Short mmCIF file of C-alpha atoms in Angstrom, two decimals:
data_model
loop_
_atom_site.label_atom_id
_atom_site.label_comp_id
_atom_site.label_asym_id
_atom_site.label_seq_id
_atom_site.Cartn_x
_atom_site.Cartn_y
_atom_site.Cartn_z
CA MET A 709 -20.20 7.07 4.11
CA PRO A 710 -18.40 3.83 2.66
CA ARG A 711 -15.02 3.01 3.76
CA LEU A 712 -12.20 1.28 2.19
CA PHE A 713 -9.91 -1.34 3.94
CA ALA A 714 -7.07 -3.71 2.44
CA ILE A 715 -5.55 -6.51 3.95
CA ALA A 716 -3.47 -9.36 1.85
CA ASP A 717 -1.98 -12.65 2.44
CA LEU A 718 -4.87 -14.40 4.10
CA HIS A 719 -3.08 -18.00 3.62
CA LEU A 720 -6.35 -19.48 4.19
CA CYS A 721 -6.58 -23.50 4.63
CA ALA A 722 -9.96 -24.32 5.28
CA SER A 723 -9.99 -27.31 3.19
CA VAL A 724 -6.26 -27.78 2.65
CA GLU A 725 -4.29 -30.36 5.31
CA ASN A 726 -0.88 -29.46 6.66
CA LYS A 727 -0.82 -25.96 5.09
CA SER A 728 -1.93 -24.10 8.44
CA MET A 729 0.31 -20.81 8.83
CA ASP A 730 0.96 -21.49 13.00
CA VAL A 731 4.54 -22.89 11.94
CA PHE A 732 5.35 -19.68 10.78
CA GLY A 733 5.24 -18.48 14.88
CA ALA A 734 3.39 -17.43 17.77
CA ARG A 735 1.68 -14.20 15.56
CA TRP A 736 -0.11 -16.94 13.01
CA GLU A 737 -1.62 -18.81 16.01
CA ARG A 738 -5.47 -19.43 15.46
CA TYR A 739 -5.07 -16.70 12.69
CA MET A 740 -8.21 -17.73 10.99
CA GLU A 741 -10.48 -17.02 13.91
CA ARG A 742 -8.71 -14.16 14.76
CA LEU A 743 -8.75 -12.65 11.57
CA ALA A 744 -12.65 -13.54 11.57
CA ASP A 745 -13.13 -11.58 14.49
CA ASN A 746 -11.05 -8.17 14.31
CA TRP A 747 -12.37 -8.26 10.25
CA SER A 748 -16.32 -8.23 11.92
CA SER A 749 -14.96 -5.81 14.74
CA VAL A 750 -14.07 -2.96 11.74
CA VAL A 751 -15.73 -3.76 8.37
CA ARG A 752 -19.54 -3.06 7.82
CA GLU A 753 -21.44 -4.54 5.03
CA GLU A 754 -21.08 -1.40 2.79
CA ASP A 755 -17.57 -1.00 3.02
CA LEU A 756 -14.76 -2.31 0.12
CA VAL A 757 -11.92 -4.43 1.49
CA LEU A 758 -9.16 -4.89 -0.95
CA ILE A 759 -7.30 -8.42 -0.70
CA PRO A 760 -4.02 -8.47 -2.55
CA GLY A 761 -3.32 -11.76 -2.90
CA ASP A 762 -1.91 -15.40 -1.55
CA ILE A 763 -5.49 -15.72 -0.61
CA SER A 764 -5.81 -19.73 -0.42
CA TRP A 765 -3.59 -22.67 -0.40
CA ALA A 766 -5.72 -24.92 -2.40
CA MET A 767 -4.27 -25.81 -5.33
CA ARG A 768 -7.83 -26.39 -7.61
CA LEU A 769 -10.78 -24.38 -7.62
CA GLU A 770 -12.76 -27.16 -5.99
CA GLU A 771 -10.56 -26.88 -3.15
CA ALA A 772 -10.33 -23.33 -2.75
CA ALA A 773 -14.69 -23.49 -2.73
CA ALA A 774 -14.54 -23.38 1.24
CA ASP A 775 -11.86 -20.81 1.63
CA LEU A 776 -13.77 -18.34 -0.62
CA ALA A 777 -17.10 -18.85 1.31
CA TYR A 778 -15.23 -17.85 4.39
CA ILE A 779 -14.56 -14.94 3.00
CA GLY A 780 -17.95 -13.92 1.23
CA ALA A 781 -19.64 -14.44 4.84
CA LEU A 782 -17.17 -12.22 6.53
CA PRO A 783 -18.50 -8.53 6.34
CA GLY A 784 -18.37 -5.83 3.43
CA ARG A 785 -17.79 -6.28 -0.28
CA LYS A 786 -14.52 -7.70 -1.54
CA VAL A 787 -11.83 -7.54 -4.56
CA LEU A 788 -9.76 -10.51 -4.96
CA LEU A 789 -6.42 -10.59 -6.72
CA ARG A 790 -3.90 -13.43 -7.25
CA GLY A 791 -0.99 -13.60 -5.79
CA ASN A 792 2.15 -15.96 -6.29
CA HIS A 793 0.59 -19.06 -4.16
CA ASP A 794 -2.76 -19.11 -5.54
CA PHE A 795 -2.22 -22.04 -8.00
CA TRP A 796 -5.89 -22.65 -7.46
CA TRP A 797 -7.21 -19.38 -9.57
CA ALA A 798 -7.61 -21.44 -13.19
CA SER A 799 -8.71 -17.95 -15.42
CA TYR A 800 -10.41 -14.91 -14.27
CA ALA A 801 -13.80 -16.47 -16.07
CA LYS A 802 -14.08 -19.68 -14.04
CA VAL A 803 -13.19 -17.78 -10.70
CA LYS A 804 -16.17 -15.41 -10.78
CA THR A 805 -18.39 -17.92 -11.35
CA VAL A 806 -17.86 -19.33 -7.78
CA LEU A 807 -17.51 -16.33 -5.90
CA SER A 808 -19.84 -15.16 -3.12
CA ALA A 809 -22.52 -12.27 -4.51
CA ASN A 810 -20.59 -9.65 -2.33
CA CYS A 811 -17.03 -10.70 -3.81
CA PHE A 812 -15.20 -9.56 -7.52
CA ALA A 813 -12.13 -10.70 -8.74
CA ILE A 814 -9.56 -8.18 -10.76
CA GLN A 815 -7.23 -9.53 -13.17
CA ASN A 816 -5.75 -7.14 -15.81
CA ASN A 817 -9.33 -4.98 -15.89
CA VAL A 818 -10.66 -2.39 -13.69
CA LEU A 819 -13.60 -2.64 -11.49
CA ARG A 820 -15.80 0.71 -10.22
CA PHE A 821 -17.40 1.00 -7.26
CA GLY A 822 -19.07 4.63 -7.81
CA ASP A 823 -16.52 7.29 -8.05
CA LEU A 824 -13.73 4.98 -6.93
CA CYS A 825 -11.81 2.68 -9.25
CA ILE A 826 -9.85 -0.25 -8.54
CA ALA A 827 -6.84 -1.64 -10.88
CA GLY A 828 -4.27 -4.08 -10.33
CA SER A 829 -2.45 -7.09 -11.62
CA ARG A 830 0.36 -9.23 -9.63
CA GLY A 831 3.83 -7.41 -10.21
CA TRP A 832 7.23 -9.98 -10.16
CA ILE A 833 10.34 -10.35 -8.58
CA THR A 834 12.62 -7.73 -10.60
CA PRO A 835 16.14 -8.00 -12.07
CA GLY A 836 19.29 -8.29 -9.19
CA MET A 837 17.21 -10.23 -6.83
CA HIS A 838 18.41 -13.20 -5.71
CA GLY A 839 17.57 -16.11 -7.99
CA TYR A 840 16.32 -14.18 -10.25
CA THR A 841 16.14 -16.21 -14.07
CA ALA A 842 15.30 -16.48 -17.34
CA GLU A 843 11.97 -17.64 -16.42
CA ASP A 844 11.22 -14.69 -13.91
CA GLU A 845 12.26 -12.51 -16.70
CA LYS A 846 9.68 -13.86 -19.23
CA ILE A 847 7.32 -13.18 -16.11
CA TYR A 848 8.47 -9.76 -15.09
CA LEU A 849 7.99 -8.57 -18.48
CA ARG A 850 4.32 -9.82 -19.48
CA GLU A 851 3.17 -8.34 -15.51
CA GLN A 852 4.51 -5.15 -16.93
CA VAL A 853 2.29 -5.62 -20.07
CA ARG A 854 -1.06 -6.81 -18.19
CA LEU A 855 -0.47 -3.96 -15.35
CA ARG A 856 -0.73 -1.12 -18.03
CA LEU A 857 -3.56 -2.56 -19.81
CA SER A 858 -5.46 -2.23 -15.82
CA LEU A 859 -4.22 1.39 -15.59
CA ASP A 860 -5.08 2.14 -18.92
CA GLU A 861 -8.61 1.92 -18.17
CA LEU A 862 -8.58 4.26 -15.61
CA PRO A 863 -10.54 7.16 -15.68
CA GLN A 864 -8.94 10.87 -14.55
CA ASP A 865 -12.14 12.09 -13.03
CA THR A 866 -12.08 9.11 -9.96
CA GLN A 867 -10.67 8.11 -6.67
CA ASN A 868 -7.68 5.24 -8.32
CA VAL A 869 -6.20 2.69 -6.12
CA VAL A 870 -3.79 0.04 -7.46
CA MET A 871 -3.50 -3.60 -5.67
CA LEU A 872 -0.49 -5.37 -6.13
CA HIS A 873 0.89 -8.56 -4.62
CA TYR A 874 4.27 -8.19 -5.08
CA PRO A 875 6.21 -5.28 -3.62
CA PRO A 876 6.63 -2.48 -5.92
CA PHE A 877 9.65 -1.72 -4.32
CA ASP A 878 13.11 -3.18 -4.04
CA ASN A 879 14.95 -3.89 -0.05
CA THR A 880 16.81 -0.53 -0.44
CA GLN A 881 13.28 0.97 -0.52
CA THR A 882 14.03 2.45 -4.21
CA PRO A 883 10.41 2.39 -6.15
CA ASN A 884 11.13 -0.61 -8.68
CA THR A 885 9.52 -0.81 -12.53
CA PHE A 886 5.91 -1.44 -11.35
CA ALA A 887 6.28 1.98 -9.17
CA GLN A 888 7.41 3.43 -11.66
CA ILE A 889 4.68 2.77 -14.32
CA ILE A 890 1.92 3.56 -11.65
CA GLY A 891 3.71 7.00 -11.32
CA GLU A 892 2.55 7.62 -14.78
CA TYR A 893 -1.17 7.26 -14.36
CA PRO A 894 -3.67 9.15 -11.96
CA VAL A 895 -3.44 6.82 -8.89
CA GLN A 896 -3.94 7.94 -5.33
CA ASN A 897 -3.62 4.78 -3.50
CA VAL A 898 -1.85 1.48 -3.98
CA VAL A 899 -1.77 -1.47 -1.08
CA TYR A 900 0.96 -4.68 -1.75
CA GLY A 901 1.87 -7.50 0.38
CA HIS A 902 3.84 -10.43 -0.37
CA LEU A 903 6.41 -10.13 2.70
CA HIS A 904 6.68 -12.32 5.83
CA GLY A 905 9.22 -12.28 8.67
CA PRO A 906 12.32 -10.95 8.81
CA ALA A 907 11.44 -9.82 4.91
CA GLN A 908 9.13 -7.08 6.59
CA LYS A 909 11.31 -4.55 7.69
CA TYR A 910 12.05 -4.01 4.02
CA ALA A 911 8.48 -2.92 3.22
CA PHE A 912 7.51 0.78 2.23
CA SER A 913 4.33 2.81 3.09
CA GLY A 914 4.59 6.00 2.01
CA ALA A 915 4.06 8.60 -0.72
CA TYR A 916 5.89 8.30 -4.02
CA ALA A 917 4.70 9.80 -7.44
CA GLY A 918 1.60 11.58 -5.55
CA ALA A 919 0.26 8.01 -4.17
CA ARG A 920 -0.06 6.28 -0.99
CA TYR A 921 1.46 3.06 -0.82
CA ASP A 922 0.42 0.73 1.83
CA PHE A 923 2.32 -2.66 2.97
CA VAL A 924 -0.98 -4.48 3.95
CA ALA A 925 0.31 -8.16 4.95
CA SER A 926 -2.16 -9.42 7.23
CA ASP A 927 0.71 -10.85 10.06
CA ALA A 928 1.99 -7.21 9.65
CA LEU A 929 -1.74 -6.06 10.41
CA GLY A 930 -1.89 -8.21 13.34
CA PHE A 931 -4.89 -9.83 10.91
CA VAL A 932 -6.82 -6.53 11.33
CA PRO A 933 -7.83 -5.17 7.90
CA ARG A 934 -5.97 -1.29 7.58
CA GLU A 935 -8.72 1.36 6.45
CA ILE A 936 -7.37 2.91 3.68
CA GLY A 937 -10.11 5.78 3.20
CA ILE A 938 -13.30 6.81 2.22
CA PHE A 939 -15.17 6.72 -1.06
#
């Protein structure tokens, strides 16, 4: 049976100078090499790997080509979601044209693999968080609409998984608006990333409103994709 994995925040930098994550401490040393080795040791070609955001440091789509090729060369099928640092993600249509045959993009829609359906949207910071501005309010409201557009496409009789980039819980591990929206739909699993360093102590992994939530930032996982289940 194919297995489902997830790992976020790859922060690849094959074609961008001075953007290596090594500066963030020993856990990031040789991270691209370690990720490739670990990935190849656990993921098979028939498996599916979810990558919920912050994929490449590239600023333009052509700059991201080397990082996308790196992902394409790894075992398994992959589903990519945009994160807050994925400035190269110009548009859904353009991104799809440069992906390897074993890679798929998701943006406010649903992808189906047999009896498994993947929904998702980026999410955003929520009211009350430090630095929240009027511009954040606009994005926060827009991301709710985008998430619902994706969730509205989910069937009732499939295994349904949601990808987010931003955490759906606040720093007290209280579910925020995005978790509450997901709770209205037939979802069994949710994966997300975004948090690094000391902020990872606030990450929630566990059950809420009938779904299993997993925090899958790459550095928190030791750069080993986490198995979510089989399908």
